[in-house]
mmCIF file of C-alpha atoms in Angstrom:
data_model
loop_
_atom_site.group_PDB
_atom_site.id
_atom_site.type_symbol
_atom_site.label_atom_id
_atom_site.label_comp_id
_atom_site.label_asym_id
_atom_site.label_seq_id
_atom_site.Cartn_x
_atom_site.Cartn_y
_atom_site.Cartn_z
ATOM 1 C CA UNK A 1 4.737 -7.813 8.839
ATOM 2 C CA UNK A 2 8.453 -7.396 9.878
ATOM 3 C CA UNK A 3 9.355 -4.102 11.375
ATOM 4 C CA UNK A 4 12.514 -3.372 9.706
ATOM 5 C CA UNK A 5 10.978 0.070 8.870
ATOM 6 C CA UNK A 6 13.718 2.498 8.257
ATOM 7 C CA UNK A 7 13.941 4.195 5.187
ATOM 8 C CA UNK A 8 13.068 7.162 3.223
ATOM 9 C CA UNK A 9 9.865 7.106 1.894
ATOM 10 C CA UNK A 10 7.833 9.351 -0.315
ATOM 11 C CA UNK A 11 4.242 10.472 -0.066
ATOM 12 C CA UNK A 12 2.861 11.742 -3.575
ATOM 13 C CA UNK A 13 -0.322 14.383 -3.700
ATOM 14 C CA UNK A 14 -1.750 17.723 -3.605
ATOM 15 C CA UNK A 15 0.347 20.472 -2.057
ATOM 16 C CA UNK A 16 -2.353 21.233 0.501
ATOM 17 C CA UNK A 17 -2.654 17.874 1.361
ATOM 18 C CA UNK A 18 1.295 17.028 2.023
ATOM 19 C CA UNK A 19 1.507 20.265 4.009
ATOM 20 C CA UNK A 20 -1.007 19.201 6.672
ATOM 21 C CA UNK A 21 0.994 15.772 6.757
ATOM 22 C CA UNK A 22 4.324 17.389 7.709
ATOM 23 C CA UNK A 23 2.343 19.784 10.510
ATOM 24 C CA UNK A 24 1.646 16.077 11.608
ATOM 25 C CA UNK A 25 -2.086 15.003 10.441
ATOM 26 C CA UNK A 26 -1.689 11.681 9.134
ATOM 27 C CA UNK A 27 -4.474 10.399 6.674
ATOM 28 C CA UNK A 28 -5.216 7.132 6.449
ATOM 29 C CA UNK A 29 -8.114 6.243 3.365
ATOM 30 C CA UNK A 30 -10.032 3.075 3.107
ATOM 31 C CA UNK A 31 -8.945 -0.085 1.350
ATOM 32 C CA UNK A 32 -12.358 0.551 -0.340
ATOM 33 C CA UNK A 33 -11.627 3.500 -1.520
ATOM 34 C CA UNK A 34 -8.713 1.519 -3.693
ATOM 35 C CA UNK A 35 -10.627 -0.935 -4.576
ATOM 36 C CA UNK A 36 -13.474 1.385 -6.007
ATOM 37 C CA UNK A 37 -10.531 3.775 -7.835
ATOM 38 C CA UNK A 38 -11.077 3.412 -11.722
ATOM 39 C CA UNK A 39 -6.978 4.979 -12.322
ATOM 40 C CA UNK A 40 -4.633 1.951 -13.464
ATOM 41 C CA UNK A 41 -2.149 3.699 -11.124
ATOM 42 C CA UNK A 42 -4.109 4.259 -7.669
ATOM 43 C CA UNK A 43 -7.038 1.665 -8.533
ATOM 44 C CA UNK A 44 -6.797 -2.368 -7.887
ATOM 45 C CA UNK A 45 -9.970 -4.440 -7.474
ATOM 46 C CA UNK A 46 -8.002 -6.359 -5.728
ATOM 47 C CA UNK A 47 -6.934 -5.465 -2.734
ATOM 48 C CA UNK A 48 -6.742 -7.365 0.374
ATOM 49 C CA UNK A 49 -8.561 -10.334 -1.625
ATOM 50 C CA UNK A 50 -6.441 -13.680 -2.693
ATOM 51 C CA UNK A 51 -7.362 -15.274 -6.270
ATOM 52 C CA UNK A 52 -8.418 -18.961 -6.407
ATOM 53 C CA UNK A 53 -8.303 -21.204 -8.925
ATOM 54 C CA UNK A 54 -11.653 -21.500 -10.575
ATOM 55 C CA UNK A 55 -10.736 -24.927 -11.761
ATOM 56 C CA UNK A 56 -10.162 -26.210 -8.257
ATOM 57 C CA UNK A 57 -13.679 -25.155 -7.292
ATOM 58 C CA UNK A 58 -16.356 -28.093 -6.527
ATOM 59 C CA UNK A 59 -20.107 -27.018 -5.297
ATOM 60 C CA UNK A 60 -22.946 -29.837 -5.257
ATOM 61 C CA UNK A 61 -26.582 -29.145 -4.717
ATOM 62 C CA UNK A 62 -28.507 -31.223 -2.109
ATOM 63 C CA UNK A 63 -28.900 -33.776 -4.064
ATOM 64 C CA UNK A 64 -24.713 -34.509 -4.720
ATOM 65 C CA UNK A 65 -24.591 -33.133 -8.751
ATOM 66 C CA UNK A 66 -21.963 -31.152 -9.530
ATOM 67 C CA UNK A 67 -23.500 -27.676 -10.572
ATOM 68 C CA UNK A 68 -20.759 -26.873 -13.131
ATOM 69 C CA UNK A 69 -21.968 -29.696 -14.982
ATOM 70 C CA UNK A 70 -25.746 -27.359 -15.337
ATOM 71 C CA UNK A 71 -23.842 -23.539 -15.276
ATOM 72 C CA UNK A 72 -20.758 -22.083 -16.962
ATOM 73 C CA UNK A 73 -17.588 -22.107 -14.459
ATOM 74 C CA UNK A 74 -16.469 -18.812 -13.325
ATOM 75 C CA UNK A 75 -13.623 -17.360 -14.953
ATOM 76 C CA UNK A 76 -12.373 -16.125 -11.746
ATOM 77 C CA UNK A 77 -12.729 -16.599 -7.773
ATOM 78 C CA UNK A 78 -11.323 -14.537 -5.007
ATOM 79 C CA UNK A 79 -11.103 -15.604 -1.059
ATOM 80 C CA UNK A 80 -12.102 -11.653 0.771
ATOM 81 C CA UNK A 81 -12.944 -11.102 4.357
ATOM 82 C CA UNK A 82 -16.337 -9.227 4.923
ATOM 83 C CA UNK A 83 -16.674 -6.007 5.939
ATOM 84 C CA UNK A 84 -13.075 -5.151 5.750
ATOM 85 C CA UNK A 85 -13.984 -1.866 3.594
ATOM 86 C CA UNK A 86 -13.588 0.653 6.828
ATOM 87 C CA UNK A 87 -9.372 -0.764 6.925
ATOM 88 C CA UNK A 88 -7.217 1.879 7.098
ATOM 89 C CA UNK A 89 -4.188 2.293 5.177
ATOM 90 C CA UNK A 90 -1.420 5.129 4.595
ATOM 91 C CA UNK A 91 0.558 4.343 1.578
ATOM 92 C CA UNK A 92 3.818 5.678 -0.042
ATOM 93 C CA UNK A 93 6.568 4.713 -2.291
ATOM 94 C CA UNK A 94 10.393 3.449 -1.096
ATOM 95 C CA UNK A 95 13.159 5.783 -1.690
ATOM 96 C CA UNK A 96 16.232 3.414 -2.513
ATOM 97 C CA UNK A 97 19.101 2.150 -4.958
ATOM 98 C CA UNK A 98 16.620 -0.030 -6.471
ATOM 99 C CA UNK A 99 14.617 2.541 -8.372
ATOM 100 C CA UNK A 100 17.505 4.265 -9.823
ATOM 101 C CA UNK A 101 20.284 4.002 -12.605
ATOM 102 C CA UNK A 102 23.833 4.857 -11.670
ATOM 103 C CA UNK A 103 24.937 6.782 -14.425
ATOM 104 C CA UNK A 104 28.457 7.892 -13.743
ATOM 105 C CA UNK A 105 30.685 7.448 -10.498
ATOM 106 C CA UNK A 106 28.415 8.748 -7.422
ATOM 107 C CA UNK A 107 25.428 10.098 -9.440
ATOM 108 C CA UNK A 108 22.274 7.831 -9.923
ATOM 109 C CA UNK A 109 18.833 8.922 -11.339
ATOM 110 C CA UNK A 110 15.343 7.630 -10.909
ATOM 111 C CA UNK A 111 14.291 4.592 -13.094
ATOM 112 C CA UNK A 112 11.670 5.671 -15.876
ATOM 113 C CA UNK A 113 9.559 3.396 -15.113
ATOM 114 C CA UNK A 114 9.651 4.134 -11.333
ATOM 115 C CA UNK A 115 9.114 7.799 -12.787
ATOM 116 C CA UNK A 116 6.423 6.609 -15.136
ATOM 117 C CA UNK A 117 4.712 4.711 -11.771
ATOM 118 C CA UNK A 118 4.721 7.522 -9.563
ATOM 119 C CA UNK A 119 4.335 10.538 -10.931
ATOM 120 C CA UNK A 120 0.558 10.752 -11.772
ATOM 121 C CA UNK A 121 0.097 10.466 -7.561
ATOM 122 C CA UNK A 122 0.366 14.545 -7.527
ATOM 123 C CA UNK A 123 1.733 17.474 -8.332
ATOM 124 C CA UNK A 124 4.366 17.230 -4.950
ATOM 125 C CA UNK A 125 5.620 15.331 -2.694
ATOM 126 C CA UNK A 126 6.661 14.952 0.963
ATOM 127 C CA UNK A 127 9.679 12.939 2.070
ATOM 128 C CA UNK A 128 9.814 11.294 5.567
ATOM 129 C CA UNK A 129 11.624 9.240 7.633
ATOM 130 C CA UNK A 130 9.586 6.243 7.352
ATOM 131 C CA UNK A 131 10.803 5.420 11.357
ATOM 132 C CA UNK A 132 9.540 8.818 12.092
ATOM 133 C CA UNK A 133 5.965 8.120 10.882
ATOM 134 C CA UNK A 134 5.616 4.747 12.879
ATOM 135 C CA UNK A 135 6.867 7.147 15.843
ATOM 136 C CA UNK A 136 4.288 9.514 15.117
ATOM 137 C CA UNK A 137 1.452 6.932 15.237
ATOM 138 C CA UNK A 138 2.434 4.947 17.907
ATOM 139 C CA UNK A 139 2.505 7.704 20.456
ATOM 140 C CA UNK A 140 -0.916 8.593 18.863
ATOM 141 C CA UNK A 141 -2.492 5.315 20.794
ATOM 142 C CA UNK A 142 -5.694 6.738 21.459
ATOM 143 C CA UNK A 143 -8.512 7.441 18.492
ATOM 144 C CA UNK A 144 -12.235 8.235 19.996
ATOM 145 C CA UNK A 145 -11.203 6.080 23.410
ATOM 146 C CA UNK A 146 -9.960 3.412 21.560
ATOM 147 C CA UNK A 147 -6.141 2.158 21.169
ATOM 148 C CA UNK A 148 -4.899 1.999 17.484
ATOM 149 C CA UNK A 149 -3.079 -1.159 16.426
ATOM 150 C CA UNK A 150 -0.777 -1.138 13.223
ATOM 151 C CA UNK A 151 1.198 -3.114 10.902
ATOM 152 C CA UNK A 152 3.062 -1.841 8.783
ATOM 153 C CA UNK A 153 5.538 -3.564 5.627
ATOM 154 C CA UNK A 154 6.958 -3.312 2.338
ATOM 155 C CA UNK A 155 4.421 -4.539 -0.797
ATOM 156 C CA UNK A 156 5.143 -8.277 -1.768
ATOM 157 C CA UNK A 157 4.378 -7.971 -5.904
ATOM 158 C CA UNK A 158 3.287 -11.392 -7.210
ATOM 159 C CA UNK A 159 1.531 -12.899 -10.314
ATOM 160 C CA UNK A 160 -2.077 -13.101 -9.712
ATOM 161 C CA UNK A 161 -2.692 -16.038 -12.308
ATOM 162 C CA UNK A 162 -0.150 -17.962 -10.341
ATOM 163 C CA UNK A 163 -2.375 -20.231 -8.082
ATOM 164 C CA UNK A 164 0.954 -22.733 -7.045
ATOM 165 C CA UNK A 165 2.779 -20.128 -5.089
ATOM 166 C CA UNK A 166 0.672 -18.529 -2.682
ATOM 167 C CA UNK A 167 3.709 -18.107 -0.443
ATOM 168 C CA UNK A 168 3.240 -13.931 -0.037
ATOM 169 C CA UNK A 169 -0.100 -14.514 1.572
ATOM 170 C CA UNK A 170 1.757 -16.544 4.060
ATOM 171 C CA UNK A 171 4.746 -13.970 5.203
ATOM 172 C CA UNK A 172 3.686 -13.152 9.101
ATOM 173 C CA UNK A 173 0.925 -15.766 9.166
ATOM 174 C CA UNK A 174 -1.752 -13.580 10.390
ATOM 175 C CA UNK A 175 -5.093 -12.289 8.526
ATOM 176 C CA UNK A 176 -3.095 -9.354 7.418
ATOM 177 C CA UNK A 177 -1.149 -10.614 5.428
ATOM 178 C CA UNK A 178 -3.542 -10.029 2.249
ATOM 179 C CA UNK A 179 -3.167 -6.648 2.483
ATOM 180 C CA UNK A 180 0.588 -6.381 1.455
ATOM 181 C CA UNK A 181 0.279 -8.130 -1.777
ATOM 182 C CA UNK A 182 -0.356 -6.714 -4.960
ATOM 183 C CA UNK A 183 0.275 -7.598 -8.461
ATOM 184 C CA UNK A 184 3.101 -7.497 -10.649
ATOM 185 C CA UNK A 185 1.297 -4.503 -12.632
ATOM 186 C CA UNK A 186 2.276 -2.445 -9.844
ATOM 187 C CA UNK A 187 5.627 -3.436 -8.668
ATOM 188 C CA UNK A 188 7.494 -0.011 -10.145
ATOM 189 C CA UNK A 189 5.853 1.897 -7.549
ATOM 190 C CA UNK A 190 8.073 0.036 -5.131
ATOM 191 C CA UNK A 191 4.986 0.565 -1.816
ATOM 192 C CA UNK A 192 5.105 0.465 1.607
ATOM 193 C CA UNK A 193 2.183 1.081 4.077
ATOM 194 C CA UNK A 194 0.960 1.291 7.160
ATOM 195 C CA UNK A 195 -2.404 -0.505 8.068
ATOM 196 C CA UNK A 196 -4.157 0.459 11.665
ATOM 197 C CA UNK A 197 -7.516 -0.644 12.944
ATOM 198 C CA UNK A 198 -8.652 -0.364 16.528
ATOM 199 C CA UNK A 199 -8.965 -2.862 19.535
ATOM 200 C CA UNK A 200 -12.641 -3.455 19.276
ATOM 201 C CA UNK A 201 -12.430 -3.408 15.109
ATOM 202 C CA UNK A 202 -12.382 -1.557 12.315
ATOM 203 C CA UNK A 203 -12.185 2.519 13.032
ATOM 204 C CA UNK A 204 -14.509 4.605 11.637
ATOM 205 C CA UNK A 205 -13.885 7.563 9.137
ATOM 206 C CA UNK A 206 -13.475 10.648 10.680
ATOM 207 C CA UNK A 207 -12.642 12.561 7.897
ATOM 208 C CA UNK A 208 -14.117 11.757 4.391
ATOM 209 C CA UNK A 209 -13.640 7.993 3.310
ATOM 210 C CA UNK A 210 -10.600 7.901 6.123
ATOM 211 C CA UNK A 211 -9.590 8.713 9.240
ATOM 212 C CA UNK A 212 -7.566 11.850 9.759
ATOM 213 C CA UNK A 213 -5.362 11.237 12.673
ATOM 214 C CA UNK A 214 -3.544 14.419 14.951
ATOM 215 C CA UNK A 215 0.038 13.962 15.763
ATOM 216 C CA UNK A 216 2.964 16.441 15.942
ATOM 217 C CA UNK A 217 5.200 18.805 13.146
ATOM 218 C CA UNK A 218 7.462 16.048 11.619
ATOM 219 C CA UNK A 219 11.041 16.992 12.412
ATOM 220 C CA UNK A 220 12.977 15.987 9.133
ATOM 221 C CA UNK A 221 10.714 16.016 6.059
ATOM 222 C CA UNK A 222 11.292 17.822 2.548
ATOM 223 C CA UNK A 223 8.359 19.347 0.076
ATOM 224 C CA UNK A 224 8.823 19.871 -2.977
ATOM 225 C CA UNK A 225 7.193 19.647 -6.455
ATOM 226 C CA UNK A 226 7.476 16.348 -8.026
ATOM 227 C CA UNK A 227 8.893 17.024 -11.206
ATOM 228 C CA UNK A 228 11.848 18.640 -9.655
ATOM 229 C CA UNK A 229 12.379 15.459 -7.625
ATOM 230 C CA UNK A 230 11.813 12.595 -9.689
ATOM 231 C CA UNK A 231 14.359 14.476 -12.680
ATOM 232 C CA UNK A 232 16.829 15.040 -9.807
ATOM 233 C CA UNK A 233 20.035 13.292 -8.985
ATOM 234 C CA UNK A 234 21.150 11.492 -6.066
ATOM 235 C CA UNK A 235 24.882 11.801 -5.325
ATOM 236 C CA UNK A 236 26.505 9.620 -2.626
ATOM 237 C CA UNK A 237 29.824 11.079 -1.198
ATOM 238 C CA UNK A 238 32.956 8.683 -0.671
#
């Protein structure tokens, strides 16, 4: 994905949680972990896998019959890469003009249904400097004597049933590129993320389902409780 990476971003959770991320420990949970997630908010089966059209499917036994001619046709097919479950991922929502409403001259408010996306994440939430956090990782090269690799990108929010444009599975033209696309269910959380894995292959969990990784105090971050935020105002000066 591109690396045109600078913005404010906002990391939804438990207070606890957010704290250790502004001393600098940067979690990172499993694409499984997603996938298994039964929330309509946090949860999607389908993560990192592409839909194909069941209709476009032909299997033949040995002997050259079609087998949809014996067994029902699937109602659904999806294209996944095996034993991607350990990928790591650090997610978070983009802080911009698009999720708001200007309501009078140099005052805008959040979107209710950014508000309505968001706000089930946690009780708080941290903003960063999304530039900061790349910083932070890529001078943290080194995880159990391997180097970390990232990509990082903004989510590309697509109909799922629509098996003519697969264009968003195409962006950077690398195996990744599965992993920043998600359907149009979730486009109000407006996501970016960060995906690392290590030279030799997927890393392994160091803490929990993810990998906990130790970096430094972020210098320009902001805590706070996320009703106060998302029913706040943004005011841009002259």
């Amino acid at each position: 994905m591109n690396n045109e990476n600078a913005f404010l971003i906002a990391k939804f959770g438990k207070k606890e949680h957010l704290e250790q991320l502004q001393k600098g420990d940067i979690f990172f949970n499993a694409i499984q972990t997603y996938r298994d997630d039964g929330t309509d908010y946090r949860g999607d089966a389908m993560e990192g896998r592409i839909p194909i059209d069941p209709t476009k499917i032909e299997i033949y036994d040995e002997a050259g019959n079609d087998i949809f001619e014996k067994i029902p046709r699937p109602d659904s097919i999806v294209e996944s890469f095996a034993d991607d479950e350990n990928l790591m991922m650090f997610c978070a929502a983009v802080i911009e003009m698009e999720v708001t409403d200007h309501v009078k001259e140099n005052i805008w408010t959040f979107k209710e249904e950014f508000k309505e996306a968001v706000q089930d994440f946690g009780d708080y939430v941290l903003l960063l400097d999304s530039a900061e956090l790349l910083n932070r990782i890529e001078k943290a090269r080194d995880f159990n004597g391997q180097r970390i690799g990232k990509s990082s990108g903004r989510i590309l929010y697509r109909d799922m049933t629509d098996f003519e444009n697969m264009n968003e599975y195409r962006v950077a033209g690398n195996w990744l590129d599965r992993y920043f696309v998600k359907g149009l269910t979730y486009r109000n959380q407006n996501e970016w993320r960060v995906i690392i894995a290590g030279e030799q292959g997927m890393l392994k969990a160091n803490c929990g389902t993810g990998i906990l990784l130790h970096t430094y105090p972020f210098q320009g971050s902001q805590l706070m409780k996320t009703t106060d935020f998302l029913n706040g105002k943004i005011s841009v000066g002259d």
